């Protein structure tokens, strides 16, 4: 697991470096003004992975509380950065159509429900890092990666209309990679004693937060049971960290081209 976290951090650092090198290229191109957000996402995401590595190793137990705080802060910051990058990809490169002004109005009710539901999870007697990570992934990683994917797909369409097929293929590859990343980094979350995380989680052990006992779930829940960590592991033979590394490496590949 320690080695896995090392490569996890290394993959993110590689993404940050690829974005930074593209940022230093001469000339002006539409994507350039959004690259600082992606570079920062990669560098800080890599740091978060290496903090996880030190926590897993147990070699720095004397400063574990500080590492826990750094981990929470790094995950929150990377979530905000990918959300900002995704929004820039959708809105800043090509203006949104006129009807998109109604999107905030359409989303306000479900968004308010999600925020209300999320706030209730924080009063559940469980380690604070669990709800923070869960809702960072749901509210930041997931929409950020989806927006980035949609933004790249829009660029693919725009570049094809201009006859720039090589560039458009790279845009399409990056877009699909970000959409895949939205699943593996935004939907699959740690186990928790409340839904929706308890329905698809890293394992099938659910912690009863009120009596402090571990309960073994005997069946899958709902239509999202396929996102359960154990199901992914049983089907692919690989833990979720490997799939996250893969998603970051694929994104890096299209940026390094």
PDB file of C-alpha atoms in Angstrom:
ATOM      1  CA  UNK A   1       0.000   0.000   0.000  1.00  0.00           C
ATOM      2  CA  UNK A   2       2.898   2.374   0.739  1.00  0.00           C
ATOM      3  CA  UNK A   3       4.328   1.811  -2.736  1.00  0.00           C
ATOM      4  CA  UNK A   4       0.873   2.300  -4.219  1.00  0.00           C
ATOM      5  CA  UNK A   5       0.499   5.704  -2.563  1.00  0.00           C
ATOM      6  CA  UNK A   6       3.985   6.639  -3.768  1.00  0.00           C
ATOM      7  CA  UNK A   7       3.041   6.006  -7.394  1.00  0.00           C
ATOM      8  CA  UNK A   8      -0.323   7.683  -6.797  1.00  0.00           C
ATOM      9  CA  UNK A   9       1.473  10.869  -5.755  1.00  0.00           C
ATOM     10  CA  UNK A  10       3.990  10.477  -8.569  1.00  0.00           C
ATOM     11  CA  UNK A  11       1.206  10.247 -11.155  1.00  0.00           C
ATOM     12  CA  UNK A  12      -0.326  13.497  -9.908  1.00  0.00           C
ATOM     13  CA  UNK A  13       3.047  15.236  -9.872  1.00  0.00           C
ATOM     14  CA  UNK A  14       3.549  14.097 -13.463  1.00  0.00           C
ATOM     15  CA  UNK A  15       0.218  15.665 -14.423  1.00  0.00           C
ATOM     16  CA  UNK A  16       1.210  18.916 -12.738  1.00  0.00           C
ATOM     17  CA  UNK A  17       4.566  18.915 -14.525  1.00  0.00           C
ATOM     18  CA  UNK A  18       2.967  18.200 -17.919  1.00  0.00           C
ATOM     19  CA  UNK A  19       0.515  21.079 -17.460  1.00  0.00           C
ATOM     20  CA  UNK A  20       3.313  23.389 -16.295  1.00  0.00           C
ATOM     21  CA  UNK A  21       5.493  22.558 -19.303  1.00  0.00           C
ATOM     22  CA  UNK A  22       2.590  23.231 -21.650  1.00  0.00           C
ATOM     23  CA  UNK A  23       2.060  26.526 -19.843  1.00  0.00           C
ATOM     24  CA  UNK A  24       5.667  27.538 -20.601  1.00  0.00           C
ATOM     25  CA  UNK A  25       5.277  26.921 -24.327  1.00  0.00           C
ATOM     26  CA  UNK A  26       5.643  29.967 -26.524  1.00  0.00           C
ATOM     27  CA  UNK A  27       2.592  31.375 -28.207  1.00  0.00           C
ATOM     28  CA  UNK A  28      -0.939  31.929 -27.082  1.00  0.00           C
ATOM     29  CA  UNK A  29      -3.609  29.249 -27.266  1.00  0.00           C
ATOM     30  CA  UNK A  30      -7.064  29.105 -25.637  1.00  0.00           C
ATOM     31  CA  UNK A  31      -6.227  26.375 -23.131  1.00  0.00           C
ATOM     32  CA  UNK A  32      -3.147  28.195 -21.817  1.00  0.00           C
ATOM     33  CA  UNK A  33      -5.009  30.472 -19.409  1.00  0.00           C
ATOM     34  CA  UNK A  34      -6.617  27.457 -17.677  1.00  0.00           C
ATOM     35  CA  UNK A  35      -3.441  25.394 -17.324  1.00  0.00           C
ATOM     36  CA  UNK A  36      -2.247  27.016 -14.048  1.00  0.00           C
ATOM     37  CA  UNK A  37      -5.283  25.526 -12.286  1.00  0.00           C
ATOM     38  CA  UNK A  38      -4.549  22.059 -13.666  1.00  0.00           C
ATOM     39  CA  UNK A  39      -0.855  22.309 -12.792  1.00  0.00           C
ATOM     40  CA  UNK A  40      -1.690  23.294  -9.219  1.00  0.00           C
ATOM     41  CA  UNK A  41      -4.220  20.436  -9.051  1.00  0.00           C
ATOM     42  CA  UNK A  42      -1.529  17.971 -10.071  1.00  0.00           C
ATOM     43  CA  UNK A  43       1.183  19.239  -7.718  1.00  0.00           C
ATOM     44  CA  UNK A  44      -1.058  19.476  -4.652  1.00  0.00           C
ATOM     45  CA  UNK A  45      -2.798  16.179  -5.485  1.00  0.00           C
ATOM     46  CA  UNK A  46       0.623  14.529  -5.596  1.00  0.00           C
ATOM     47  CA  UNK A  47       1.498  16.014  -2.215  1.00  0.00           C
ATOM     48  CA  UNK A  48      -1.778  14.639  -0.823  1.00  0.00           C
ATOM     49  CA  UNK A  49      -0.906  11.179  -2.117  1.00  0.00           C
ATOM     50  CA  UNK A  50       2.489  11.278  -0.447  1.00  0.00           C
ATOM     51  CA  UNK A  51       0.918  12.434   2.823  1.00  0.00           C
ATOM     52  CA  UNK A  52      -1.269   9.313   2.589  1.00  0.00           C
ATOM     53  CA  UNK A  53       1.898   7.306   2.045  1.00  0.00           C
ATOM     54  CA  UNK A  54       3.502   8.599   5.244  1.00  0.00           C
ATOM     55  CA  UNK A  55       0.303   8.005   7.187  1.00  0.00           C
ATOM     56  CA  UNK A  56       0.083   4.427   5.884  1.00  0.00           C
ATOM     57  CA  UNK A  57       3.721   3.754   6.741  1.00  0.00           C
ATOM     58  CA  UNK A  58       3.266   4.737  10.386  1.00  0.00           C
ATOM     59  CA  UNK A  59       6.813   6.077  10.394  1.00  0.00           C
ATOM     60  CA  UNK A  60       5.748   9.562  11.484  1.00  0.00           C
ATOM     61  CA  UNK A  61       3.279   8.741  14.244  1.00  0.00           C
ATOM     62  CA  UNK A  62       4.586  11.600  16.337  1.00  0.00           C
ATOM     63  CA  UNK A  63       3.225  14.100  13.807  1.00  0.00           C
ATOM     64  CA  UNK A  64       0.245  12.067  12.599  1.00  0.00           C
ATOM     65  CA  UNK A  65      -2.222  14.754  13.723  1.00  0.00           C
ATOM     66  CA  UNK A  66      -0.440  17.335  11.586  1.00  0.00           C
ATOM     67  CA  UNK A  67      -0.390  14.925   8.642  1.00  0.00           C
ATOM     68  CA  UNK A  68      -4.132  14.325   9.054  1.00  0.00           C
ATOM     69  CA  UNK A  69      -4.768  18.066   8.871  1.00  0.00           C
ATOM     70  CA  UNK A  70      -2.501  18.389   5.832  1.00  0.00           C
ATOM     71  CA  UNK A  71      -4.319  15.528   4.137  1.00  0.00           C
ATOM     72  CA  UNK A  72      -7.750  17.093   4.696  1.00  0.00           C
ATOM     73  CA  UNK A  73      -6.539  20.512   3.533  1.00  0.00           C
ATOM     74  CA  UNK A  74      -4.832  19.057   0.455  1.00  0.00           C
ATOM     75  CA  UNK A  75      -7.936  17.101  -0.581  1.00  0.00           C
ATOM     76  CA  UNK A  76     -10.153  20.166  -0.175  1.00  0.00           C
ATOM     77  CA  UNK A  77      -7.740  22.325  -2.147  1.00  0.00           C
ATOM     78  CA  UNK A  78      -7.340  19.825  -4.985  1.00  0.00           C
ATOM     79  CA  UNK A  79     -11.124  19.528  -5.174  1.00  0.00           C
ATOM     80  CA  UNK A  80     -11.490  23.293  -5.479  1.00  0.00           C
ATOM     81  CA  UNK A  81      -8.740  23.449  -8.104  1.00  0.00           C
ATOM     82  CA  UNK A  82     -10.242  20.764 -10.350  1.00  0.00           C
ATOM     83  CA  UNK A  83     -13.647  22.445 -10.013  1.00  0.00           C
ATOM     84  CA  UNK A  84     -12.144  25.789 -11.066  1.00  0.00           C
ATOM     85  CA  UNK A  85     -10.312  24.170 -13.961  1.00  0.00           C
ATOM     86  CA  UNK A  86     -13.456  22.378 -15.109  1.00  0.00           C
ATOM     87  CA  UNK A  87     -15.532  25.548 -14.963  1.00  0.00           C
ATOM     88  CA  UNK A  88     -12.894  27.407 -16.953  1.00  0.00           C
ATOM     89  CA  UNK A  89     -12.840  24.671 -19.583  1.00  0.00           C
ATOM     90  CA  UNK A  90     -16.612  24.903 -20.052  1.00  0.00           C
ATOM     91  CA  UNK A  91     -17.158  28.643 -19.726  1.00  0.00           C
ATOM     92  CA  UNK A  92     -13.978  30.518 -20.576  1.00  0.00           C
ATOM     93  CA  UNK A  93     -12.711  28.830 -23.740  1.00  0.00           C
ATOM     94  CA  UNK A  94     -15.991  29.051 -25.622  1.00  0.00           C
ATOM     95  CA  UNK A  95     -18.945  31.067 -24.304  1.00  0.00           C
ATOM     96  CA  UNK A  96     -21.869  28.964 -23.184  1.00  0.00           C
ATOM     97  CA  UNK A  97     -25.104  29.124 -25.194  1.00  0.00           C
ATOM     98  CA  UNK A  98     -27.708  31.671 -24.117  1.00  0.00           C
ATOM     99  CA  UNK A  99     -30.015  29.071 -22.561  1.00  0.00           C
ATOM    100  CA  UNK A 100     -27.307  28.109 -20.048  1.00  0.00           C
ATOM    101  CA  UNK A 101     -28.299  31.092 -17.851  1.00  0.00           C
ATOM    102  CA  UNK A 102     -31.130  28.896 -16.580  1.00  0.00           C
ATOM    103  CA  UNK A 103     -28.772  26.177 -15.327  1.00  0.00           C
ATOM    104  CA  UNK A 104     -28.228  27.742 -11.845  1.00  0.00           C
ATOM    105  CA  UNK A 105     -31.989  28.073 -11.371  1.00  0.00           C
ATOM    106  CA  UNK A 106     -32.539  24.456 -12.389  1.00  0.00           C
ATOM    107  CA  UNK A 107     -29.802  23.201 -10.071  1.00  0.00           C
ATOM    108  CA  UNK A 108     -30.562  25.299  -6.998  1.00  0.00           C
ATOM    109  CA  UNK A 109     -33.126  22.902  -5.503  1.00  0.00           C
ATOM    110  CA  UNK A 110     -31.108  19.660  -5.811  1.00  0.00           C
ATOM    111  CA  UNK A 111     -27.945  21.517  -4.796  1.00  0.00           C
ATOM    112  CA  UNK A 112     -29.649  22.896  -1.672  1.00  0.00           C
ATOM    113  CA  UNK A 113     -30.852  19.379  -0.837  1.00  0.00           C
ATOM    114  CA  UNK A 114     -27.322  17.978  -1.234  1.00  0.00           C
ATOM    115  CA  UNK A 115     -25.813  20.682   0.975  1.00  0.00           C
ATOM    116  CA  UNK A 116     -28.472  20.102   3.639  1.00  0.00           C
ATOM    117  CA  UNK A 117     -27.909  16.363   3.509  1.00  0.00           C
ATOM    118  CA  UNK A 118     -24.142  16.790   3.633  1.00  0.00           C
ATOM    119  CA  UNK A 119     -24.381  19.020   6.698  1.00  0.00           C
ATOM    120  CA  UNK A 120     -26.244  16.280   8.575  1.00  0.00           C
ATOM    121  CA  UNK A 121     -23.432  13.814   7.953  1.00  0.00           C
ATOM    122  CA  UNK A 122     -20.979  16.027   9.785  1.00  0.00           C
ATOM    123  CA  UNK A 123     -22.881  15.631  13.045  1.00  0.00           C
ATOM    124  CA  UNK A 124     -22.710  11.837  12.766  1.00  0.00           C
ATOM    125  CA  UNK A 125     -20.312  10.553  15.455  1.00  0.00           C
ATOM    126  CA  UNK A 126     -17.610   9.394  13.040  1.00  0.00           C
ATOM    127  CA  UNK A 127     -14.084  10.673  12.280  1.00  0.00           C
ATOM    128  CA  UNK A 128     -14.407  14.090  10.672  1.00  0.00           C
ATOM    129  CA  UNK A 129     -12.046  13.097   7.849  1.00  0.00           C
ATOM    130  CA  UNK A 130     -14.630  10.634   6.494  1.00  0.00           C
ATOM    131  CA  UNK A 131     -17.454  13.096   5.691  1.00  0.00           C
ATOM    132  CA  UNK A 132     -14.936  15.701   4.523  1.00  0.00           C
ATOM    133  CA  UNK A 133     -13.425  13.311   1.998  1.00  0.00           C
ATOM    134  CA  UNK A 134     -16.805  11.967   0.901  1.00  0.00           C
ATOM    135  CA  UNK A 135     -18.339  15.355   0.238  1.00  0.00           C
ATOM    136  CA  UNK A 136     -15.143  16.752  -1.260  1.00  0.00           C
ATOM    137  CA  UNK A 137     -15.370  13.996  -3.843  1.00  0.00           C
ATOM    138  CA  UNK A 138     -19.113  14.393  -4.390  1.00  0.00           C
ATOM    139  CA  UNK A 139     -19.262  18.193  -4.527  1.00  0.00           C
ATOM    140  CA  UNK A 140     -15.828  19.120  -5.940  1.00  0.00           C
ATOM    141  CA  UNK A 141     -14.028  16.239  -7.672  1.00  0.00           C
ATOM    142  CA  UNK A 142     -17.113  14.878  -9.421  1.00  0.00           C
ATOM    143  CA  UNK A 143     -18.508  18.104 -10.935  1.00  0.00           C
ATOM    144  CA  UNK A 144     -15.004  19.435 -11.606  1.00  0.00           C
ATOM    145  CA  UNK A 145     -13.966  16.362 -13.588  1.00  0.00           C
ATOM    146  CA  UNK A 146     -17.320  16.261 -15.402  1.00  0.00           C
ATOM    147  CA  UNK A 147     -17.011  19.925 -16.382  1.00  0.00           C
ATOM    148  CA  UNK A 148     -13.428  19.392 -17.562  1.00  0.00           C
ATOM    149  CA  UNK A 149     -14.528  16.401 -19.627  1.00  0.00           C
ATOM    150  CA  UNK A 150     -17.410  18.341 -21.165  1.00  0.00           C
ATOM    151  CA  UNK A 151     -15.090  21.277 -21.871  1.00  0.00           C
ATOM    152  CA  UNK A 152     -12.618  19.078 -23.738  1.00  0.00           C
ATOM    153  CA  UNK A 153     -15.425  17.427 -25.710  1.00  0.00           C
ATOM    154  CA  UNK A 154     -16.643  20.887 -26.740  1.00  0.00           C
ATOM    155  CA  UNK A 155     -13.102  21.704 -27.846  1.00  0.00           C
ATOM    156  CA  UNK A 156     -12.992  18.463 -29.816  1.00  0.00           C
ATOM    157  CA  UNK A 157     -16.118  19.515 -31.680  1.00  0.00           C
ATOM    158  CA  UNK A 158     -14.806  23.059 -32.280  1.00  0.00           C
ATOM    159  CA  UNK A 159     -11.401  21.850 -33.531  1.00  0.00           C
ATOM    160  CA  UNK A 160     -12.991  19.341 -35.896  1.00  0.00           C
ATOM    161  CA  UNK A 161     -15.133  22.086 -37.421  1.00  0.00           C
ATOM    162  CA  UNK A 162     -11.904  23.974 -38.164  1.00  0.00           C
ATOM    163  CA  UNK A 163     -10.329  20.905 -39.753  1.00  0.00           C
ATOM    164  CA  UNK A 164      -7.671  20.476 -37.016  1.00  0.00           C
ATOM    165  CA  UNK A 165      -8.149  16.734 -36.652  1.00  0.00           C
ATOM    166  CA  UNK A 166      -4.915  15.941 -34.795  1.00  0.00           C
ATOM    167  CA  UNK A 167      -5.679  18.496 -32.099  1.00  0.00           C
ATOM    168  CA  UNK A 168      -9.323  17.447 -31.947  1.00  0.00           C
ATOM    169  CA  UNK A 169      -8.342  13.820 -31.313  1.00  0.00           C
ATOM    170  CA  UNK A 170      -6.209  14.917 -28.351  1.00  0.00           C
ATOM    171  CA  UNK A 171      -9.094  16.982 -27.027  1.00  0.00           C
ATOM    172  CA  UNK A 172     -11.442  14.006 -27.298  1.00  0.00           C
ATOM    173  CA  UNK A 173      -8.974  11.705 -25.534  1.00  0.00           C
ATOM    174  CA  UNK A 174      -8.488  14.185 -22.682  1.00  0.00           C
ATOM    175  CA  UNK A 175     -12.249  14.667 -22.390  1.00  0.00           C
ATOM    176  CA  UNK A 176     -12.935  10.936 -22.120  1.00  0.00           C
ATOM    177  CA  UNK A 177     -10.100  10.597 -19.596  1.00  0.00           C
ATOM    178  CA  UNK A 178     -11.628  13.285 -17.383  1.00  0.00           C
ATOM    179  CA  UNK A 179     -15.059  11.661 -17.612  1.00  0.00           C
ATOM    180  CA  UNK A 180     -13.502   8.388 -16.470  1.00  0.00           C
ATOM    181  CA  UNK A 181     -11.720  10.265 -13.695  1.00  0.00           C
ATOM    182  CA  UNK A 182     -15.077  11.666 -12.559  1.00  0.00           C
ATOM    183  CA  UNK A 183     -16.207   8.115 -11.823  1.00  0.00           C
ATOM    184  CA  UNK A 184     -13.115   6.748 -10.103  1.00  0.00           C
ATOM    185  CA  UNK A 185     -12.283   9.921  -8.163  1.00  0.00           C
ATOM    186  CA  UNK A 186     -15.696  11.489  -7.618  1.00  0.00           C
ATOM    187  CA  UNK A 187     -18.151   8.646  -7.102  1.00  0.00           C
ATOM    188  CA  UNK A 188     -16.225   5.926  -5.282  1.00  0.00           C
ATOM    189  CA  UNK A 189     -15.744   7.100  -1.711  1.00  0.00           C
ATOM    190  CA  UNK A 190     -14.774   5.709   1.702  1.00  0.00           C
ATOM    191  CA  UNK A 191     -17.235   3.600   3.663  1.00  0.00           C
ATOM    192  CA  UNK A 192     -19.632   5.586   5.844  1.00  0.00           C
ATOM    193  CA  UNK A 193     -22.596   4.896   8.134  1.00  0.00           C
ATOM    194  CA  UNK A 194     -24.942   6.928   5.950  1.00  0.00           C
ATOM    195  CA  UNK A 195     -26.063   7.008   2.335  1.00  0.00           C
ATOM    196  CA  UNK A 196     -25.286   7.455  -0.414  1.00  0.00           C
ATOM    197  CA  UNK A 197     -21.739   6.548   0.537  1.00  0.00           C
ATOM    198  CA  UNK A 198     -22.876   3.449   2.408  1.00  0.00           C
ATOM    199  CA  UNK A 199     -24.400   2.098  -0.819  1.00  0.00           C
ATOM    200  CA  UNK A 200     -21.216   2.140  -2.852  1.00  0.00           C
ATOM    201  CA  UNK A 201     -18.072   2.279  -0.796  1.00  0.00           C
ATOM    202  CA  UNK A 202     -14.585   0.963  -0.436  1.00  0.00           C
ATOM    203  CA  UNK A 203     -15.678  -2.164   1.378  1.00  0.00           C
ATOM    204  CA  UNK A 204     -18.789  -3.802   2.752  1.00  0.00           C
ATOM    205  CA  UNK A 205     -17.985  -3.082   6.388  1.00  0.00           C
ATOM    206  CA  UNK A 206     -20.318  -0.422   7.743  1.00  0.00           C
ATOM    207  CA  UNK A 207     -19.543   1.342  10.986  1.00  0.00           C
ATOM    208  CA  UNK A 208     -22.535   1.878  13.252  1.00  0.00           C
ATOM    209  CA  UNK A 209     -21.771   5.385  14.441  1.00  0.00           C
ATOM    210  CA  UNK A 210     -24.227   5.264  17.337  1.00  0.00           C
ATOM    211  CA  UNK A 211     -23.067   2.117  19.118  1.00  0.00           C
ATOM    212  CA  UNK A 212     -19.556   1.873  17.692  1.00  0.00           C
ATOM    213  CA  UNK A 213     -19.905  -1.635  16.272  1.00  0.00           C
ATOM    214  CA  UNK A 214     -18.850  -2.888  12.865  1.00  0.00           C
ATOM    215  CA  UNK A 215     -21.593  -4.542  10.862  1.00  0.00           C
ATOM    216  CA  UNK A 216     -20.996  -6.772   7.883  1.00  0.00           C
ATOM    217  CA  UNK A 217     -23.335  -5.974   5.016  1.00  0.00           C
ATOM    218  CA  UNK A 218     -24.760  -9.172   3.583  1.00  0.00           C
ATOM    219  CA  UNK A 219     -26.155  -7.818   0.340  1.00  0.00           C
ATOM    220  CA  UNK A 220     -25.673  -5.116  -2.225  1.00  0.00           C
ATOM    221  CA  UNK A 221     -27.788  -1.985  -2.129  1.00  0.00           C
ATOM    222  CA  UNK A 222     -29.600  -0.234  -4.940  1.00  0.00           C
ATOM    223  CA  UNK A 223     -28.519   0.186  -8.532  1.00  0.00           C
ATOM    224  CA  UNK A 224     -25.094   1.517  -7.639  1.00  0.00           C
ATOM    225  CA  UNK A 225     -23.714  -1.618  -6.023  1.00  0.00           C
ATOM    226  CA  UNK A 226     -21.366  -2.032  -8.995  1.00  0.00           C
ATOM    227  CA  UNK A 227     -19.402   0.946  -7.658  1.00  0.00           C
ATOM    228  CA  UNK A 228     -18.649  -0.906  -4.444  1.00  0.00           C
ATOM    229  CA  UNK A 229     -14.904  -1.271  -3.874  1.00  0.00           C
ATOM    230  CA  UNK A 230     -15.124  -4.994  -3.299  1.00  0.00           C
ATOM    231  CA  UNK A 231     -17.071  -5.464  -6.521  1.00  0.00           C
ATOM    232  CA  UNK A 232     -14.453  -3.474  -8.451  1.00  0.00           C
ATOM    233  CA  UNK A 233     -11.686  -5.486  -6.821  1.00  0.00           C
ATOM    234  CA  UNK A 234     -13.425  -8.803  -7.504  1.00  0.00           C
ATOM    235  CA  UNK A 235     -14.176  -7.894 -11.110  1.00  0.00           C
ATOM    236  CA  UNK A 236     -10.866  -6.329 -12.115  1.00  0.00           C
ATOM    237  CA  UNK A 237      -8.462  -7.699  -9.528  1.00  0.00           C
ATOM    238  CA  UNK A 238      -7.208  -4.134  -8.925  1.00  0.00           C
ATOM    239  CA  UNK A 239      -7.895  -1.713  -6.048  1.00  0.00           C
ATOM    240  CA  UNK A 240      -9.465   1.656  -6.734  1.00  0.00           C
ATOM    241  CA  UNK A 241      -6.106   3.431  -6.263  1.00  0.00           C
ATOM    242  CA  UNK A 242      -4.797   1.690  -9.383  1.00  0.00           C
ATOM    243  CA  UNK A 243      -7.728   2.948 -11.434  1.00  0.00           C
ATOM    244  CA  UNK A 244      -7.184   6.457 -10.118  1.00  0.00           C
ATOM    245  CA  UNK A 245      -3.511   6.295 -11.060  1.00  0.00           C
ATOM    246  CA  UNK A 246      -4.535   5.051 -14.497  1.00  0.00           C
ATOM    247  CA  UNK A 247      -6.965   7.939 -15.005  1.00  0.00           C
ATOM    248  CA  UNK A 248      -4.316  10.516 -14.073  1.00  0.00           C
ATOM    249  CA  UNK A 249      -1.693   8.877 -16.312  1.00  0.00           C
ATOM    250  CA  UNK A 250      -4.103   8.914 -19.268  1.00  0.00           C
ATOM    251  CA  UNK A 251      -4.882  12.604 -18.739  1.00  0.00           C
ATOM    252  CA  UNK A 252      -1.137  13.306 -18.494  1.00  0.00           C
ATOM    253  CA  UNK A 253      -0.500  11.413 -21.729  1.00  0.00           C
ATOM    254  CA  UNK A 254      -2.838  13.647 -23.712  1.00  0.00           C
ATOM    255  CA  UNK A 255      -1.333  16.787 -22.208  1.00  0.00           C
ATOM    256  CA  UNK A 256       2.224  15.678 -22.909  1.00  0.00           C
ATOM    257  CA  UNK A 257       1.517  14.993 -26.594  1.00  0.00           C
TER     258      UNK A 257
END
